[in-house]
C-alpha cells in the first residue's frame, strides 16, 4: 500500500511570497488532514476534510491560509502571503474515516520563510 | 500552552526499559494514542488504548492508563538504538481528532 505522498519536501521563500503544498492521500481514504508542526512542538491541526467537504477549519488562519480538496482525493494547502512565523513542517495525514480510524502521515514539507 | 503535557527528553542505555509519561486534559477522550516520529519523517502510530482499559501490551510496548489522574505512560522494554525518536502522546476530545503533546525525545545510547 502506497503511503501519503507530499511535495515538495523542502521549500524556502521570502516573507510576503506565496507557497503551495500538495498532498496525495492513501487510496480510498475519505478523510484528509493538514497539520502544522513548528520546531519543538507537536502537530497542530489546521484543517480536516471529509471527501471534498471541510469538517473543521477552526484553527486555519484564513486571512493567509487556504486549502482545497476539489475532487475528494488530492489536496493543496496555500499560504499567501507568508510570514516568518509560518516556518514549520506541514504534515498531511489521511484516514479511512470514522471515529477511531488511525491517521497515516506523510513525511511533510519543511517550509522556511526568510 | 499545550493541553497534553510530556517531558521533553529521556535518555536511556541500550537494553534498559524506557518509560515516557504524558498528562492529558480531556476526560472524555475515548482513545489515547502514542505516535513515533523519526527524523525527517511523519508520525507513525505505535499503539493506542481505549479509555475503558487500564493496560495494553503489544510486544515490547506497554501502555498504562490512569483515568483518575489523566495520566498515560508508554514503556518500551529492551530499548534499542532504533527506538531513538520523538514520541507523541495524543488525546481525542469529542471530535475524535488527535490533539498532540509537544513530544518526548528518546535518546538511546550504547
Tab-separated table of N, CA, C and O in Angstrom, chain A residues 9 33 35 37 39-45 48 55-56 91 98-108 110, chain B residues 2 8 31 33 35 37 39-45 48 86 88 92 94-103:
chain	number	residue	atom	x	y	z
A	9	UNK	N	9.440	18.431	-0.642
A	9	UNK	CA	9.957	18.060	0.678
A	9	UNK	C	10.450	19.274	1.431
A	9	UNK	O	10.334	19.348	2.653
A	33	UNK	N	-6.235	15.413	6.488
A	33	UNK	CA	-5.898	16.440	7.479
A	33	UNK	C	-4.638	17.170	7.035
A	33	UNK	O	-3.704	16.558	6.514
A	35	UNK	N	-1.735	19.340	9.110
A	35	UNK	CA	-1.211	19.757	10.402
A	35	UNK	C	-0.005	20.673	10.183
A	35	UNK	O	0.761	20.510	9.233
A	37	UNK	N	3.488	21.706	12.133
A	37	UNK	CA	4.371	21.336	13.235
A	37	UNK	C	5.534	22.313	13.292
A	37	UNK	O	6.467	22.248	12.486
A	39	UNK	N	8.903	23.782	14.993
A	39	UNK	CA	10.043	23.103	15.606
A	39	UNK	C	9.896	23.038	17.124
A	39	UNK	O	9.648	24.046	17.776
A	40	UNK	N	10.024	21.829	17.657
A	40	UNK	CA	9.959	21.643	19.096
A	40	UNK	C	8.550	21.500	19.650
A	40	UNK	O	8.377	21.392	20.861
A	41	UNK	N	7.579	21.488	18.770
A	41	UNK	CA	6.187	21.366	19.214
A	41	UNK	C	5.513	20.171	18.558
A	41	UNK	O	6.022	19.595	17.602
A	42	UNK	N	4.358	19.818	19.083
A	42	UNK	CA	3.563	18.769	18.467
A	42	UNK	C	2.775	19.316	17.293
A	42	UNK	O	2.615	20.528	17.146
A	43	UNK	N	2.293	18.436	16.437
A	43	UNK	CA	1.478	18.894	15.303
A	43	UNK	C	0.187	19.551	15.772
A	43	UNK	O	-0.442	19.093	16.723
A	44	UNK	N	-0.180	20.617	15.071
A	44	UNK	CA	-1.414	21.325	15.360
A	44	UNK	C	-2.314	21.253	14.138
A	44	UNK	O	-1.893	21.574	13.026
A	45	UNK	N	-3.558	20.835	14.345
A	45	UNK	CA	-4.480	20.677	13.222
A	45	UNK	C	-4.806	22.028	12.596
A	45	UNK	O	-5.150	22.984	13.285
A	48	UNK	N	-9.452	19.810	8.424
A	48	UNK	CA	-9.849	18.430	8.177
A	48	UNK	C	-10.903	18.412	7.077
A	48	UNK	O	-11.865	19.174	7.115
A	55	UNK	N	-14.565	19.707	7.279
A	55	UNK	CA	-15.199	19.322	8.541
A	55	UNK	C	-14.830	20.307	9.651
A	55	UNK	O	-15.681	20.703	10.444
A	56	UNK	N	-13.549	20.671	9.690
A	56	UNK	CA	-13.073	21.560	10.751
A	56	UNK	C	-11.941	22.412	10.204
A	56	UNK	O	-10.915	21.875	9.794
A	91	UNK	N	2.377	18.841	7.663
A	91	UNK	CA	2.118	17.415	7.561
A	91	UNK	C	0.720	17.170	7.037
A	91	UNK	O	-0.248	17.774	7.510
A	98	UNK	N	-14.369	7.701	10.137
A	98	UNK	CA	-14.895	7.035	11.319
A	98	UNK	C	-14.168	7.492	12.562
A	98	UNK	O	-13.085	8.068	12.496
A	99	UNK	N	-14.737	7.203	13.707
A	99	UNK	CA	-14.252	7.785	14.948
A	99	UNK	C	-12.929	7.228	15.433
A	99	UNK	O	-12.222	7.897	16.157
A	100	UNK	N	-12.606	6.040	15.110
A	100	UNK	CA	-11.303	5.522	15.521
A	100	UNK	C	-10.607	4.945	14.315
A	100	UNK	O	-10.371	3.755	14.219
A	101	UNK	N	-10.302	5.821	13.410
A	101	UNK	CA	-9.596	5.412	12.216
A	101	UNK	C	-8.194	5.995	12.298
A	101	UNK	O	-8.032	7.210	12.351
A	102	UNK	N	-7.165	5.143	12.360
A	102	UNK	CA	-5.812	5.660	12.552
A	102	UNK	C	-5.411	6.635	11.456
A	102	UNK	O	-5.770	6.463	10.291
A	103	UNK	N	-4.648	7.647	11.853
A	103	UNK	CA	-4.117	8.609	10.895
A	103	UNK	C	-2.805	8.083	10.336
A	103	UNK	O	-1.938	7.611	11.068
A	104	UNK	N	-2.665	8.208	9.028
A	104	UNK	CA	-1.418	7.871	8.340
A	104	UNK	C	-0.816	9.173	7.838
A	104	UNK	O	-1.460	9.895	7.081
A	105	UNK	N	0.399	9.446	8.250
A	105	UNK	CA	1.043	10.713	7.934
A	105	UNK	C	2.005	10.580	6.766
A	105	UNK	O	2.680	9.555	6.608
A	106	UNK	N	2.096	11.666	5.990
A	106	UNK	CA	3.166	11.803	5.020
A	106	UNK	C	4.425	12.294	5.715
A	106	UNK	O	4.427	12.543	6.928
A	107	UNK	N	5.510	12.451	4.947
A	107	UNK	CA	6.783	12.889	5.533
A	107	UNK	C	6.856	14.398	5.712
A	107	UNK	O	7.810	14.897	6.304
A	108	UNK	N	5.891	15.109	5.185
A	108	UNK	CA	5.827	16.535	5.437
A	108	UNK	C	6.602	17.381	4.449
A	108	UNK	O	7.470	16.901	3.706
A	110	UNK	N	8.929	20.804	4.677
A	110	UNK	CA	9.570	21.745	5.589
A	110	UNK	C	9.637	23.110	4.916
A	110	UNK	O	10.301	23.271	3.892
B	2	UNK	N	0.268	23.925	25.658
B	2	UNK	CA	-0.222	22.651	25.173
B	2	UNK	C	-1.197	22.061	26.163
B	2	UNK	O	-1.035	22.163	27.359
B	8	UNK	N	10.314	16.691	27.918
B	8	UNK	CA	10.893	16.917	26.601
B	8	UNK	C	11.944	15.885	26.206
B	8	UNK	O	12.105	15.584	25.025
B	31	UNK	N	-10.112	7.509	23.017
B	31	UNK	CA	-8.885	6.808	22.686
B	31	UNK	C	-7.701	7.701	23.014
B	31	UNK	O	-7.773	8.917	22.858
B	33	UNK	N	-3.471	7.855	22.231
B	33	UNK	CA	-2.535	7.296	21.261
B	33	UNK	C	-1.093	7.602	21.631
B	33	UNK	O	-0.800	8.605	22.274
B	35	UNK	N	2.321	8.044	19.225
B	35	UNK	CA	2.907	8.100	17.894
B	35	UNK	C	4.414	8.259	18.017
B	35	UNK	O	4.918	8.829	18.986
B	37	UNK	N	7.926	9.619	15.874
B	37	UNK	CA	8.399	10.405	14.740
B	37	UNK	C	9.908	10.300	14.649
B	37	UNK	O	10.621	10.751	15.552
B	39	UNK	N	13.523	11.253	12.534
B	39	UNK	CA	13.980	12.488	11.858
B	39	UNK	C	13.556	12.547	10.398
B	39	UNK	O	13.747	11.584	9.650
B	40	UNK	N	12.982	13.665	10.016
B	40	UNK	CA	12.601	13.879	8.627
B	40	UNK	C	11.393	13.103	8.165
B	40	UNK	O	11.096	13.080	6.965
B	41	UNK	N	10.686	12.499	9.085
B	41	UNK	CA	9.533	11.678	8.707
B	41	UNK	C	8.273	12.179	9.388
B	41	UNK	O	8.313	12.987	10.319
B	42	UNK	N	7.164	11.671	8.912
B	42	UNK	CA	5.901	11.972	9.563
B	42	UNK	C	5.710	11.121	10.803
B	42	UNK	O	6.595	10.378	11.214
B	43	UNK	N	4.540	11.229	11.403
B	43	UNK	CA	4.259	10.476	12.613
B	43	UNK	C	3.718	9.092	12.257
B	43	UNK	O	2.953	8.938	11.316
B	44	UNK	N	4.145	8.110	13.043
B	44	UNK	CA	3.729	6.733	12.827
B	44	UNK	C	2.984	6.263	14.073
B	44	UNK	O	3.511	6.385	15.185
B	45	UNK	N	1.769	5.732	13.884
B	45	UNK	CA	1.022	5.241	15.031
B	45	UNK	C	1.718	4.021	15.618
B	45	UNK	O	1.963	3.033	14.924
B	48	UNK	N	-2.353	2.318	20.784
B	48	UNK	CA	-3.404	3.144	21.347
B	48	UNK	C	-4.065	2.352	22.464
B	48	UNK	O	-3.883	1.136	22.586
B	86	UNK	N	11.205	10.820	18.475
B	86	UNK	CA	10.324	11.638	19.310
B	86	UNK	C	8.999	10.897	19.453
B	86	UNK	O	8.441	10.429	18.449
B	88	UNK	N	5.071	11.021	20.681
B	88	UNK	CA	3.971	11.942	20.948
B	88	UNK	C	2.792	11.201	21.558
B	88	UNK	O	2.371	10.154	21.053
B	92	UNK	N	-7.999	12.379	22.383
B	92	UNK	CA	-9.043	12.558	21.379
B	92	UNK	C	-10.284	13.119	22.053
B	92	UNK	O	-11.134	12.381	22.528
B	94	UNK	N	-13.926	15.335	21.955
B	94	UNK	CA	-15.169	14.933	21.314
B	94	UNK	C	-15.124	14.780	19.804
B	94	UNK	O	-15.850	13.978	19.239
B	95	UNK	N	-14.256	15.511	19.152
B	95	UNK	CA	-14.178	15.449	17.695
B	95	UNK	C	-13.464	14.200	17.190
B	95	UNK	O	-13.488	13.919	16.002
B	96	UNK	N	-12.815	13.459	18.112
B	96	UNK	CA	-12.022	12.284	17.762
B	96	UNK	C	-10.772	12.608	16.963
B	96	UNK	O	-10.066	11.710	16.538
B	97	UNK	N	-10.486	13.887	16.748
B	97	UNK	CA	-9.249	14.243	16.052
B	97	UNK	C	-8.135	14.302	17.082
B	97	UNK	O	-8.260	15.002	18.086
B	98	UNK	N	-7.041	13.568	16.876
B	98	UNK	CA	-5.966	13.568	17.869
B	98	UNK	C	-5.398	14.956	18.120
B	98	UNK	O	-5.110	15.695	17.181
B	99	UNK	N	-5.238	15.277	19.406
B	99	UNK	CA	-4.561	16.501	19.836
B	99	UNK	C	-3.256	16.081	20.483
B	99	UNK	O	-3.264	15.338	21.461
B	100	UNK	N	-2.153	16.581	19.937
B	100	UNK	CA	-0.833	16.080	20.308
B	100	UNK	C	-0.160	16.915	21.376
B	100	UNK	O	-0.352	18.132	21.456
B	101	UNK	N	0.671	16.250	22.169
B	101	UNK	CA	1.591	16.942	23.057
B	101	UNK	C	2.808	17.418	22.285
B	101	UNK	O	2.888	17.271	21.054
B	102	UNK	N	3.784	17.953	23.031
B	102	UNK	CA	4.980	18.512	22.385
B	102	UNK	C	5.999	17.441	22.018
B	102	UNK	O	6.939	17.709	21.307
B	103	UNK	N	5.801	16.237	22.547
B	103	UNK	CA	6.708	15.150	22.199
B	103	UNK	C	7.848	14.993	23.183
B	103	UNK	O	8.309	15.968	23.788
